[in-house]
Coordinates of C-alpha atoms and ligand atoms in Angstrom, one line a residue:
X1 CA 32.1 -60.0 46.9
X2 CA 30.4 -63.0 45.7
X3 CA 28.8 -62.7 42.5
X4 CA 26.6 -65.7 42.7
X5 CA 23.1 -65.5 42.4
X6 CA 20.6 -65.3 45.9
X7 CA 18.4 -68.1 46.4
X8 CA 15.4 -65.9 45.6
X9 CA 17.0 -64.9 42.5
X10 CA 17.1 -68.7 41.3
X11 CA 13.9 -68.6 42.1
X12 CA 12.4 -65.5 40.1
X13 CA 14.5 -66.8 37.1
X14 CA 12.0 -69.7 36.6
X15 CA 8.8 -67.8 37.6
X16 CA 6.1 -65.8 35.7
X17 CA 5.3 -63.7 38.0
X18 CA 2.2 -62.7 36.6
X19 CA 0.6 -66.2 35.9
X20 CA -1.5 -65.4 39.5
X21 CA -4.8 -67.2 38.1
X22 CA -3.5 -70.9 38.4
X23 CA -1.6 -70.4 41.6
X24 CA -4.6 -68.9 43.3
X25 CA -7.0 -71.7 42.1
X26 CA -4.1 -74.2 43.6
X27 CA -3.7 -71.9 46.5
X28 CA -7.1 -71.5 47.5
X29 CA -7.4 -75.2 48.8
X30 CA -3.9 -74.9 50.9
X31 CA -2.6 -74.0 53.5
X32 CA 0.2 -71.8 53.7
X33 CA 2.9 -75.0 54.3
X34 CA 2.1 -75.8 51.3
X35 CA 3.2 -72.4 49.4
X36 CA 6.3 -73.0 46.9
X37 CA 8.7 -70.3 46.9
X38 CA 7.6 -69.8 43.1
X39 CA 4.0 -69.6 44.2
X40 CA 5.4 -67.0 46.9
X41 CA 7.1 -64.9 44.4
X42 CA 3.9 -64.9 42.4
X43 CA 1.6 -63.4 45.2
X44 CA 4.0 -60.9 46.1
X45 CA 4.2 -59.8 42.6
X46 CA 0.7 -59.4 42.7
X47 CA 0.7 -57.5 46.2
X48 CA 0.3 -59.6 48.5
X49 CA 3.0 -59.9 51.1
X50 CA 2.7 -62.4 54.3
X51 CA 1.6 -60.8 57.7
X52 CA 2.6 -61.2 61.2
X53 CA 1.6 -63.7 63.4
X54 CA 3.5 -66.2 60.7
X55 CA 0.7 -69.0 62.3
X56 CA -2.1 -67.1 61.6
X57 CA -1.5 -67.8 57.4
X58 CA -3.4 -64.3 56.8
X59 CA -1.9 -61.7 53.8
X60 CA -2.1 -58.5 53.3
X61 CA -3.3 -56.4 50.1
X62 CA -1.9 -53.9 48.2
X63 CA -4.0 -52.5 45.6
X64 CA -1.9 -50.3 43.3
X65 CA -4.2 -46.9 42.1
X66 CA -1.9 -44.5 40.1
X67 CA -2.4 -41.1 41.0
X68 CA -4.3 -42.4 44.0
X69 CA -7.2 -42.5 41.4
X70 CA -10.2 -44.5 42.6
X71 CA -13.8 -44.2 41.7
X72 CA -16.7 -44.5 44.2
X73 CA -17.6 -47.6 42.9
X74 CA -14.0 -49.3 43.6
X75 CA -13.8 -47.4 47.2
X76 CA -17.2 -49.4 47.7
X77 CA -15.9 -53.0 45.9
X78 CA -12.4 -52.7 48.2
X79 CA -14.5 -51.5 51.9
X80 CA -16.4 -54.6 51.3
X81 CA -13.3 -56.7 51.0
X82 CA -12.0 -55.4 54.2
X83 CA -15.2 -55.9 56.0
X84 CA -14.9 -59.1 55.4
X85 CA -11.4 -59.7 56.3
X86 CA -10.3 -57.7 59.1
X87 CA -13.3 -55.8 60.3
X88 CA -13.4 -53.1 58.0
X89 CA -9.8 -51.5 58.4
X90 CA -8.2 -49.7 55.4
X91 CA -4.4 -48.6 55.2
X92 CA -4.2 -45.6 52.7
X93 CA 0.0 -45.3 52.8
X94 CA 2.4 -43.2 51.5
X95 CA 2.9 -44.8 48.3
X96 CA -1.0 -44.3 47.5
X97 CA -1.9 -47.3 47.8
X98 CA -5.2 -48.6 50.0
X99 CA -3.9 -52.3 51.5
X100 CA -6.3 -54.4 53.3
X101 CA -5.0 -57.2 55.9
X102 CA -6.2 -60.4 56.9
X103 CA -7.1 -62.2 53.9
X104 CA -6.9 -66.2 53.7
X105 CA -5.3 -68.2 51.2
X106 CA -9.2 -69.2 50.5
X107 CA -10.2 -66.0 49.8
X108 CA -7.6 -65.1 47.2
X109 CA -9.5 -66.4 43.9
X110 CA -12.6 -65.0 44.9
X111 CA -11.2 -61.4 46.0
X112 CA -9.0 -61.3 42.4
X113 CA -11.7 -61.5 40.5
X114 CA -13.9 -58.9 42.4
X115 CA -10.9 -56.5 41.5
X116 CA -10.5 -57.1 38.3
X117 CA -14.2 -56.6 38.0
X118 CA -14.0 -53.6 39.7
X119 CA -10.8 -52.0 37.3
X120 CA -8.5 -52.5 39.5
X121 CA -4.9 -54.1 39.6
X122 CA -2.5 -55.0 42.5
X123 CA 0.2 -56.2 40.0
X124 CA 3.8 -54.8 40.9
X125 CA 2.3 -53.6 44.4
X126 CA 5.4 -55.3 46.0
X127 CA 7.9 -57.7 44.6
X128 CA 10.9 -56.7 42.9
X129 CA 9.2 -54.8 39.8
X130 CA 8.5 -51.4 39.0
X131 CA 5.7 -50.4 41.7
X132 CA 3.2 -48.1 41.6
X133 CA 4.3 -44.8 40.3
X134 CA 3.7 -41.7 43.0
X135 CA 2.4 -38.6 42.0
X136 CA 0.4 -35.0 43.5
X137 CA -3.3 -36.4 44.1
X138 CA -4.4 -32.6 42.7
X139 CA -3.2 -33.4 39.7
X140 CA -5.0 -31.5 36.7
X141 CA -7.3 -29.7 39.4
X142 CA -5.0 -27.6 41.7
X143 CA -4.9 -24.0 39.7
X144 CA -1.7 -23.6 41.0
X145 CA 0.1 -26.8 39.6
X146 CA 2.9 -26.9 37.3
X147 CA 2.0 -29.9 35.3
X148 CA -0.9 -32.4 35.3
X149 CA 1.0 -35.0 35.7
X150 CA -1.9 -37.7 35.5
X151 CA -1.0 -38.2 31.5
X152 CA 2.6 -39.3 32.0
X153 CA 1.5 -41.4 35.2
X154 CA -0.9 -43.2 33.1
X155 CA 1.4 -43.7 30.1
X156 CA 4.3 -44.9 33.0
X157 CA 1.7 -47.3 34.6
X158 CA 0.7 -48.7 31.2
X159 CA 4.2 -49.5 30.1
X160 CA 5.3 -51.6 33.4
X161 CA 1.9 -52.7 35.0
X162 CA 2.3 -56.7 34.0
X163 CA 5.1 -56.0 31.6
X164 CA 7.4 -59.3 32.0
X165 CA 10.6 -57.6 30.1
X166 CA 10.5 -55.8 33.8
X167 CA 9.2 -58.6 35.8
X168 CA 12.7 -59.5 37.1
X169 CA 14.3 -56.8 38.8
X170 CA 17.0 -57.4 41.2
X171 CA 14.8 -55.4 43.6
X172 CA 11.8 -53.1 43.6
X173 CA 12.4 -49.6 41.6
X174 CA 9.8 -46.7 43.0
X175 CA 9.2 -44.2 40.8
X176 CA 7.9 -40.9 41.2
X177 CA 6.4 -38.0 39.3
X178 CA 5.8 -34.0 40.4
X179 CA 3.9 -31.4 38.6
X180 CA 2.4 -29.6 41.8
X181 CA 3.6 -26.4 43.1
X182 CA 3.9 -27.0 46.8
X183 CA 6.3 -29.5 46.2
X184 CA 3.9 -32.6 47.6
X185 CA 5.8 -35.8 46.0
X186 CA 9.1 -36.5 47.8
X187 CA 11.0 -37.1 44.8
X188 CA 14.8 -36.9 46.6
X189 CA 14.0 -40.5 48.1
X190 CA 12.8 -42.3 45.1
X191 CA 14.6 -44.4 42.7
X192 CA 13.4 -42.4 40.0
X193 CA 12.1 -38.9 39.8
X194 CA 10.9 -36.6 37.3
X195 CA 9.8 -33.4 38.8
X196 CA 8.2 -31.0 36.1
X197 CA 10.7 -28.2 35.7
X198 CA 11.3 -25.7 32.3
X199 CA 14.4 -25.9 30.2
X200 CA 16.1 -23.0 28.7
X201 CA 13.6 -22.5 26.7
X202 CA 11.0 -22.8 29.0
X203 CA 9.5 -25.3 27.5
X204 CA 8.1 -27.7 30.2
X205 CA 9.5 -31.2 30.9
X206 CA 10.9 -32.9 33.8
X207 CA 14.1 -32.7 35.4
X208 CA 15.1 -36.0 35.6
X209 CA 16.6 -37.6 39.3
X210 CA 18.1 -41.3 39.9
X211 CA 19.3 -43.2 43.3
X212 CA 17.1 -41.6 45.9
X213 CA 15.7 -43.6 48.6
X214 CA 15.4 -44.3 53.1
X215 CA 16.0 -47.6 55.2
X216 CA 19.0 -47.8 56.8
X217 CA 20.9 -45.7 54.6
X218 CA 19.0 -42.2 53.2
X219 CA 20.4 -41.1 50.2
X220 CA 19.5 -38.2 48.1
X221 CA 18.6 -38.9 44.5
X222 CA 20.7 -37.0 42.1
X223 CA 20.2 -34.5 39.0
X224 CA 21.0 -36.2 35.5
X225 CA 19.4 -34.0 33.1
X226 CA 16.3 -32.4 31.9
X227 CA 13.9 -34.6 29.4
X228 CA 10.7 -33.6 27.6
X229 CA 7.2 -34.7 28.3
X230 CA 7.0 -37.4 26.0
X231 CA 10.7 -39.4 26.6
X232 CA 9.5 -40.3 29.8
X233 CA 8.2 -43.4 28.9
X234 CA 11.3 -44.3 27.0
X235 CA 14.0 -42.5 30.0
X236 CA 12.2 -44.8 33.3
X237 CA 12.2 -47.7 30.5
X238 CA 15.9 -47.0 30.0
X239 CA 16.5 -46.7 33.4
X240 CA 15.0 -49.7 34.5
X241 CA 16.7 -52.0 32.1
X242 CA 19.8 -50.7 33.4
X243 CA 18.8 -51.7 37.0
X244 CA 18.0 -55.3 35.4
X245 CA 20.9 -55.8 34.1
X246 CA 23.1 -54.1 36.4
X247 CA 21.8 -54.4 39.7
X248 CA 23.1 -56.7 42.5
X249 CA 21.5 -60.0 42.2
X250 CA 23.7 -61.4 44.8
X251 CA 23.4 -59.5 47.8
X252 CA 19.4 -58.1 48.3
X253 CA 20.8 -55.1 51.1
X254 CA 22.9 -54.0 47.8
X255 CA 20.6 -54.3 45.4
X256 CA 18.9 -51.1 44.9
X257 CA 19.2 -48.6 42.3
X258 CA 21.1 -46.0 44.4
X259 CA 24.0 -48.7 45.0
X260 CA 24.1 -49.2 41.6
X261 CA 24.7 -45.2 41.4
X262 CA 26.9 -45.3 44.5
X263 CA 29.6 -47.8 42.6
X264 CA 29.2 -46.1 39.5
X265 CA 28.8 -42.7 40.1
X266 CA 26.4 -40.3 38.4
X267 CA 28.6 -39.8 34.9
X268 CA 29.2 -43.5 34.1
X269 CA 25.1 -43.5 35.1
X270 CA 24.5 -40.9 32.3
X271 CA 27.0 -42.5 29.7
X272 CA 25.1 -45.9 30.2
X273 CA 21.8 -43.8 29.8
X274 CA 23.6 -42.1 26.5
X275 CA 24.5 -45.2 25.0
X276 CA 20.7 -46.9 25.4
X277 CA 18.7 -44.0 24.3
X278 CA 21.2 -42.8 21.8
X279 CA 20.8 -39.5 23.0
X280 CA 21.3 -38.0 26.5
X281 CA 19.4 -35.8 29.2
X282 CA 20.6 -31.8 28.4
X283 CA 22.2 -31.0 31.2
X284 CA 21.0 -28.0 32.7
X285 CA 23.9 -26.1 34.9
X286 CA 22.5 -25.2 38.4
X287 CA 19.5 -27.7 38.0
X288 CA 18.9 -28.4 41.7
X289 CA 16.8 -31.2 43.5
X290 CA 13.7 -29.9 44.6
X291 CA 12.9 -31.9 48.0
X292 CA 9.3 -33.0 49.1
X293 CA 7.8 -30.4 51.0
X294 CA 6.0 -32.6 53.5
X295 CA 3.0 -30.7 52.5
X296 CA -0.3 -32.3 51.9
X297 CA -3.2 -31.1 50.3
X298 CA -5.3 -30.6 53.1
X299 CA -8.6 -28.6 53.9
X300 CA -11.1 -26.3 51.5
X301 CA -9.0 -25.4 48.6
X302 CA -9.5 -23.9 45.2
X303 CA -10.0 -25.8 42.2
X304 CA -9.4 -24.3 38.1
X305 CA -13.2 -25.2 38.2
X306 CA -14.1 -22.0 40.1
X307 CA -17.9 -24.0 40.4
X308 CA -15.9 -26.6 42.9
X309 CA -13.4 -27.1 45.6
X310 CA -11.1 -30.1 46.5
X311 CA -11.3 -31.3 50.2
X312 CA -8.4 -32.5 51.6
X313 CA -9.6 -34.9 54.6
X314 CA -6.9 -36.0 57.2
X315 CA -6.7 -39.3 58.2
X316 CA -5.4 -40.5 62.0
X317 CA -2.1 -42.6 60.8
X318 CA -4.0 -43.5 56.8
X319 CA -6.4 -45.7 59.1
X320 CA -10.4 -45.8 57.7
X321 CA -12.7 -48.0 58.5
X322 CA -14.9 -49.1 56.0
X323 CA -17.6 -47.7 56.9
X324 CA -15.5 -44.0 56.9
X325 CA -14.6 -45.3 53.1
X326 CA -18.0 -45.2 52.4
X327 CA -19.4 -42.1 53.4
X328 CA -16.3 -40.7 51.6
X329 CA -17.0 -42.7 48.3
X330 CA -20.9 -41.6 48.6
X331 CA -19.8 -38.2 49.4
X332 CA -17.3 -38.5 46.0
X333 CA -20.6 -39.5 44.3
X334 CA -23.6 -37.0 45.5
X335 CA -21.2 -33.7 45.6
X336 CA -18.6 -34.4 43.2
X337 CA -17.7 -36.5 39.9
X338 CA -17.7 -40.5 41.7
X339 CA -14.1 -39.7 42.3
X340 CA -11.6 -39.8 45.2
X341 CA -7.7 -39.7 45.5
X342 CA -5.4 -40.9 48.4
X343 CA -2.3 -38.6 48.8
X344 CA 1.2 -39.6 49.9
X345 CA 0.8 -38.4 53.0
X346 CA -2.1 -41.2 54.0
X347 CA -4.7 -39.0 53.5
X348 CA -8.1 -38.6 51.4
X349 CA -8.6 -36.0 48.9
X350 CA -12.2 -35.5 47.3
X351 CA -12.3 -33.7 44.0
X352 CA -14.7 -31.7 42.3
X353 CA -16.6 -30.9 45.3
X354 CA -19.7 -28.1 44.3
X355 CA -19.1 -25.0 46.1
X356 CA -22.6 -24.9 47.9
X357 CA -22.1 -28.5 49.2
X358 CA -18.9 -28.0 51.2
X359 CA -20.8 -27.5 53.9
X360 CA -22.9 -30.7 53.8
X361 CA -19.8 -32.7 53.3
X362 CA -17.6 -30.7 56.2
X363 CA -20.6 -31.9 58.6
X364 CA -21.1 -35.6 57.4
X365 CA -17.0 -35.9 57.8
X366 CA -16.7 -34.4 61.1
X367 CA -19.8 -35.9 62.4
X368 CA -18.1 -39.9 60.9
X369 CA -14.6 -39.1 63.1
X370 CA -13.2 -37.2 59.8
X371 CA -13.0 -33.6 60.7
X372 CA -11.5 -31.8 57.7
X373 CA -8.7 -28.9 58.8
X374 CA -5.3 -28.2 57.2
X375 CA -4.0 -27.8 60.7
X376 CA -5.2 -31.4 62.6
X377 CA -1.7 -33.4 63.4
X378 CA -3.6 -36.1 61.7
X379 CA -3.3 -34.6 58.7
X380 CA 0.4 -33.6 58.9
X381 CA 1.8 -37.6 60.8
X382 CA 3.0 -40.5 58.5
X383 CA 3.1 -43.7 60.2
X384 CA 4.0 -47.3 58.7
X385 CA 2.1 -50.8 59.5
X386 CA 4.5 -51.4 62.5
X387 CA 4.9 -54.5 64.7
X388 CA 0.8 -55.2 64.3
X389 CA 1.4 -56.8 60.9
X390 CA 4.9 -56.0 60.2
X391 CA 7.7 -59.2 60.1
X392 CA 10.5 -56.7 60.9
X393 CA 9.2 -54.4 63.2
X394 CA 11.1 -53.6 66.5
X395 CA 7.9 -51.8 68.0
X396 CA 3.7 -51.4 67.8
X397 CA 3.1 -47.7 65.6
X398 CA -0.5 -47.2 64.2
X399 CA -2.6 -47.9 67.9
X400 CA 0.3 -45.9 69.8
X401 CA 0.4 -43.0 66.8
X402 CA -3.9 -42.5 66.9
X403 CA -3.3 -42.2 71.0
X404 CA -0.3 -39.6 70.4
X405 CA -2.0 -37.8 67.6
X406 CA -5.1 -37.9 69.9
X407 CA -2.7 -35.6 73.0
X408 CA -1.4 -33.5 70.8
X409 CA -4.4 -32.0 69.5
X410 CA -5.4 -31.7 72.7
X411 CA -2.1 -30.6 74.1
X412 CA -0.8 -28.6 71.2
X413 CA -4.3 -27.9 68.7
X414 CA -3.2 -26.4 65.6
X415 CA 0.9 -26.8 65.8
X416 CA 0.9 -30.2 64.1
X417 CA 4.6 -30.7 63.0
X418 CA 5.5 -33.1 60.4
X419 CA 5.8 -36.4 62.2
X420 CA 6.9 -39.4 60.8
X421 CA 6.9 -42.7 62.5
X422 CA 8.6 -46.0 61.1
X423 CA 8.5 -49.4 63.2
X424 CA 12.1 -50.2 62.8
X425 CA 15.3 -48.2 60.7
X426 CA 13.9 -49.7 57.1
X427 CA 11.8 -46.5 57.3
X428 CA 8.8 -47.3 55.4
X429 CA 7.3 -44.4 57.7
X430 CA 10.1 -42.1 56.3
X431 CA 11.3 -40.7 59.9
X432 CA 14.3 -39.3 58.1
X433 CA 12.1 -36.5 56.7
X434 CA 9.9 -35.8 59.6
X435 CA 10.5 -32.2 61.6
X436 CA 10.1 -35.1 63.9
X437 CA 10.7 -38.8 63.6
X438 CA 10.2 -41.6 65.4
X439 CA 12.3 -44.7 64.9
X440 CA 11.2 -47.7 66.5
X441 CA 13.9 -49.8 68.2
X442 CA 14.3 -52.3 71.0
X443 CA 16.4 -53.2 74.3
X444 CA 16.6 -56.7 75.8
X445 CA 14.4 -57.1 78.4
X446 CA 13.9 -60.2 80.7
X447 CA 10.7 -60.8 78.8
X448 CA 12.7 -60.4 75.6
X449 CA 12.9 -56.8 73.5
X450 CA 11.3 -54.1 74.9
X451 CA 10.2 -51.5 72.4
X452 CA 11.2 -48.5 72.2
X453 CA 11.5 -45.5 69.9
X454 CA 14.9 -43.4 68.7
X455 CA 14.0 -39.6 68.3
X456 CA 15.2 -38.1 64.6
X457 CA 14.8 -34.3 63.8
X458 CA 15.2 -32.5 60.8
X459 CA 14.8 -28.4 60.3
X460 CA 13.2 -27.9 56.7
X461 CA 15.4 -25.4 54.8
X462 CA 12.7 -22.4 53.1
X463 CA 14.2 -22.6 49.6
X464 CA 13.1 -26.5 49.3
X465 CA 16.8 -28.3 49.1
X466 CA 16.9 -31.5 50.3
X467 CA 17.5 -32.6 53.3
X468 CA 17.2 -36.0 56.2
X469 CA 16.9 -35.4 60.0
X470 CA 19.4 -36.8 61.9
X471 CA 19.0 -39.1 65.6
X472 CA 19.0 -36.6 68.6
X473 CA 17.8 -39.3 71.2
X474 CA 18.2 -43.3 70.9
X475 CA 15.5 -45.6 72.9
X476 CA 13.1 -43.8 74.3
X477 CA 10.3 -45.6 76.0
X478 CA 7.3 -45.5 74.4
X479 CA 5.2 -44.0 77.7
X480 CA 7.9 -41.0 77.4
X481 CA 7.4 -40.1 73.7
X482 CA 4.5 -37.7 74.1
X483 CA 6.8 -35.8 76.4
X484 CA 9.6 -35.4 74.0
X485 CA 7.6 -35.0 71.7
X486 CA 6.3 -31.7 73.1
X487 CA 9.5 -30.9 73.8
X488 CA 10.9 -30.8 70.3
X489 CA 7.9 -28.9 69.0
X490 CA 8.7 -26.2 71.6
X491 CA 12.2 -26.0 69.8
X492 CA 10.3 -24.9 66.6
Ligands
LIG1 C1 7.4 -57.1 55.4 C2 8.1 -55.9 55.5 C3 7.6 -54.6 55.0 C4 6.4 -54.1 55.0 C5 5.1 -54.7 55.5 C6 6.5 -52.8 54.4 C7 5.4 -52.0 54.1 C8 5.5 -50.8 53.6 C9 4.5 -49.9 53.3 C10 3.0 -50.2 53.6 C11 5.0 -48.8 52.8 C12 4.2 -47.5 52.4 C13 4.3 -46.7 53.7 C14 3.1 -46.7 54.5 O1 2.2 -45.9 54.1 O2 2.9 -47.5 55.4 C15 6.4 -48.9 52.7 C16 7.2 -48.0 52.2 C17 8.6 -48.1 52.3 N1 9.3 -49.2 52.5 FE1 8.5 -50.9 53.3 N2 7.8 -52.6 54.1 C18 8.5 -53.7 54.5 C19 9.8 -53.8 54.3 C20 10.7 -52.9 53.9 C21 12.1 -53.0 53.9 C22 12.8 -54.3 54.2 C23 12.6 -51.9 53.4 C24 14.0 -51.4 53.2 C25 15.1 -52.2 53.2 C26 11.5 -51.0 53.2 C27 11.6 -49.7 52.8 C28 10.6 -48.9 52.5 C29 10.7 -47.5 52.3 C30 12.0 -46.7 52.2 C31 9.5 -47.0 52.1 C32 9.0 -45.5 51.9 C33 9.3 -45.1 50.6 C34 8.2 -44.3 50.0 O3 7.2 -44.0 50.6 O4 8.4 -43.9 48.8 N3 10.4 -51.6 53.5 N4 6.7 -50.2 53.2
LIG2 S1 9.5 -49.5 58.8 FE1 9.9 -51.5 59.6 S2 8.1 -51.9 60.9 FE2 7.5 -50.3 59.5 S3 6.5 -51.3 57.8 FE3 8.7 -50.9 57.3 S4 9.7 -52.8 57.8 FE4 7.8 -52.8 58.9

């Protein structure tokens, strides 16, 4: 194998990726010929990333919000931004982030310094950084959690957002922390985990997981040790170094962390860890992976507050439109603390609702297209950006999902399964892990490729060990996938 450096990595070697102001003052009065491939590597560092139709010069936004934390007053700042731009649609996706399309190259200067105003950051949203860490949106409010994880999150976020010693990785390393006791946070698939287990003497940590990850090749992440509360910053520093200096800068399809872990293999992994923190992980014999449950937080649920209740609100394939964002922000405000959280499941969770108002705020939800109930297939269906917006797409997914999701509540109310929809085998909409998953693919037509979808399915095991679903039919047409569809919930 060559070890000679990728063009783009020539590239990010003479970048600061962070130096966004200057390029978007250029940028604004260009077109998007006119776009270096430094300038490129800039905006995608700070979450932007180029949309489909090429000619049509428009960007999407990724705004990064750890813990899916956003206040009412930053819900309001980013539905304005995407009432501008496209209309009023928001994304919320899996990795809690809200992403708005359809912004110009002239907009850029002008919408950056809104969200900085507003508190918040995009920065390591995509490019190949440490991206915005995933973690239970019920965080320090659930009465059932483990850990409250949103201490660690912050500490994490604080140490890579913007940090150039991690500016340069050879690709992007996903990182995700659990504390919540119905397993919400699909730690098996990301680069790094840290799920909050006990040690021997039950003192509570995190049991620490590397390599995880989807696309084209699903791999599990795997056990190195257990670590205390307060070495995670220093472990997922460790980590990523390792990745920076290790990873494949030559080849980008090799570049990720659970390659790296796939021509090591988990011991040379740990002595590498060893020898930069000068101590190691305890291994803890038996610790097992702990795999995502696929379950949201979804309906009228407790909160430690007895006084208040969190509302988990489903969302038809993370799709809002501004105006929805709003009502939800002003609900956030009037009933509960100015608060609202988006889950990893592209939902909305509103915190610290009072008990006497859950009523009020059921109503103005259901009667805005937002009916909240833990068993609406909206709540329970992932679904990535798709051909719409989406340079390597094979097939069209959020209009198609909101008209499937639409027949089966009709067809089948209250039996959602767990669907998961990706436009093409990189699996952004995590098909692997649905109960049912639906890939998109493509035959050539005489027009040129027809879309169509392969069919994945996956039987949870009870005691949470991790598993991915496996292809049961290949290029289905889309008019036929409500059909199988039913079919495969009848096998349940
Ligand atoms: C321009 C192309 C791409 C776009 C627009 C895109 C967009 C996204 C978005 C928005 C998410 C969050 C999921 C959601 O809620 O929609 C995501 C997640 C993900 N992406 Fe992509 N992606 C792209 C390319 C890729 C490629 C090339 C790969 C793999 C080689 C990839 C792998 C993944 C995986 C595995 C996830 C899910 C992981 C998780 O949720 O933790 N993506 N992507
Ligand atoms: S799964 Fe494919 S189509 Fe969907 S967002 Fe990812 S890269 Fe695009």
């Amino acid at each position: 194998m060559s070890k000679e450096l990728s063009p783009l990595e020539v590239a990010k070697q003479s970048v600061d990726p962070y130096a966004g102001e200057a390029v978007f003052a250029r940028l604004s009065r260009a077109t998007v010929e006119d776009i270096t491939p430094e300038e490129d590597i800039v905006m995608r560092w700070h979450g932007l990333y180029r949309q489909r139709p090429a000619e049509a010069g428009l960007f999407t936004l990724r705004v990064r919000l750890p813990n899916g934390v956003l206040t009412t007053e930053q819900a309001t700042v980013l539905a304005g931004i995407a009432a501008r731009m496209c209309g009023g649609r928001l994304d919320v996706t899996t990795r809690q982030s809200i992403e708005v399309h359809g912004l110009p190259l002239a907009a850029l200067e002008g919408v950056f310094h809104e969200l900085r105003a507003a508190g918040l950051t995009t920065l390591g949203a995509c490019g190949d950084t440490v991206r915005g860490m995933v973690a239970c949106p019920a965080a320090g409010l659930d009465p059932d959690e483990t850990l409250d994880t949103r201490p660690v999150v912050e500490s994490l976020t604080a140490a890579f957002v913007g940090n150039r010693e991690f500016g340069n990785l050879p690709r992007k390393l996903k990182v995700a922390v659990c504390g919540c006791a119905r397993h919400c946070v699909p730690v098996e698939i990301n680069d790094v985990g840290l799920e909050a287990a006990r040690n021997e003497e039950g003192t509570l940590g995190f049991a620490l997981f590397v390599g995880g990850g989807l696309s084209a090749s699903p791999t599990l992440a795997q056990p190195v040790g257990w670590i205390a509360q307060d070495q995670a910053v220093p472990v997922v520093k460790a980590i990523a170094a390792i990745f920076r200096e290790h990873g494949n800068r030559s080849n980008r399809a090799r570049a990720r962390m659970k390659h790296l872990l796939g021509e090591w293999g988990i011991d040379r992994f740990r002595a590498e860890l060893e020898s930069r923190l000068g101590w190691a992980p305890r291994v803890i014999p038996g610790m097992a992976l702990h795999a995502g449950s696929g379950r949201d937080h979804l309906g009228v649920l407790p909160q430690k507050d007895a006084g208040r209740r969190l509302v988990g609100v489903p969302v038809a394939a993370g799709l809002l439109t501004a105006d929805q964002f709003l009502l939800l922000a002003k609900l956030a405000a009037e009933h509960g603390q100015g608060e609202l959280r988006t889950t990893l499941y592209q939902n909305i969770l509103l915190p610290d609702i009072a008990e006497p108002a859950v009523d009020t705020v059921l109503a103005a939800l259901a009667e805005n297209g937002l009916p909240v109930s833990e068993s609406r297939w909206a709540g329970h269906t992932i679904v990535c950006t798709g051909r719409e917006f989406c340079n390597k797409a094979m097939a069209e997914t959020k209009k198609p999902a909101i008209r499937l999701l639409d027949a089966l509540e009709e067809a089948l109310p209250g039996r959602p399964a767990r669907l998961r929809i990706s436009g093409c085998p990189n699996g952004c909409g995590q098909h692997a892990l649905g109960e049912i998953g639906l890939q998109g693919s493509g035959v050539k037509g005489e027009a040129g490729l027809e879309e169509r979808f392969d069919v994945w399915v996956r039987e949870t095991s009870p005691d949470g060990a991790p598993s991915f679903g496996r292809r049961v039919m290949s290029r289905v047409r889309p008019e036929e996938v409500l059909a199988v569809v039913r079919e495969q919930v009848a096998r349940f």
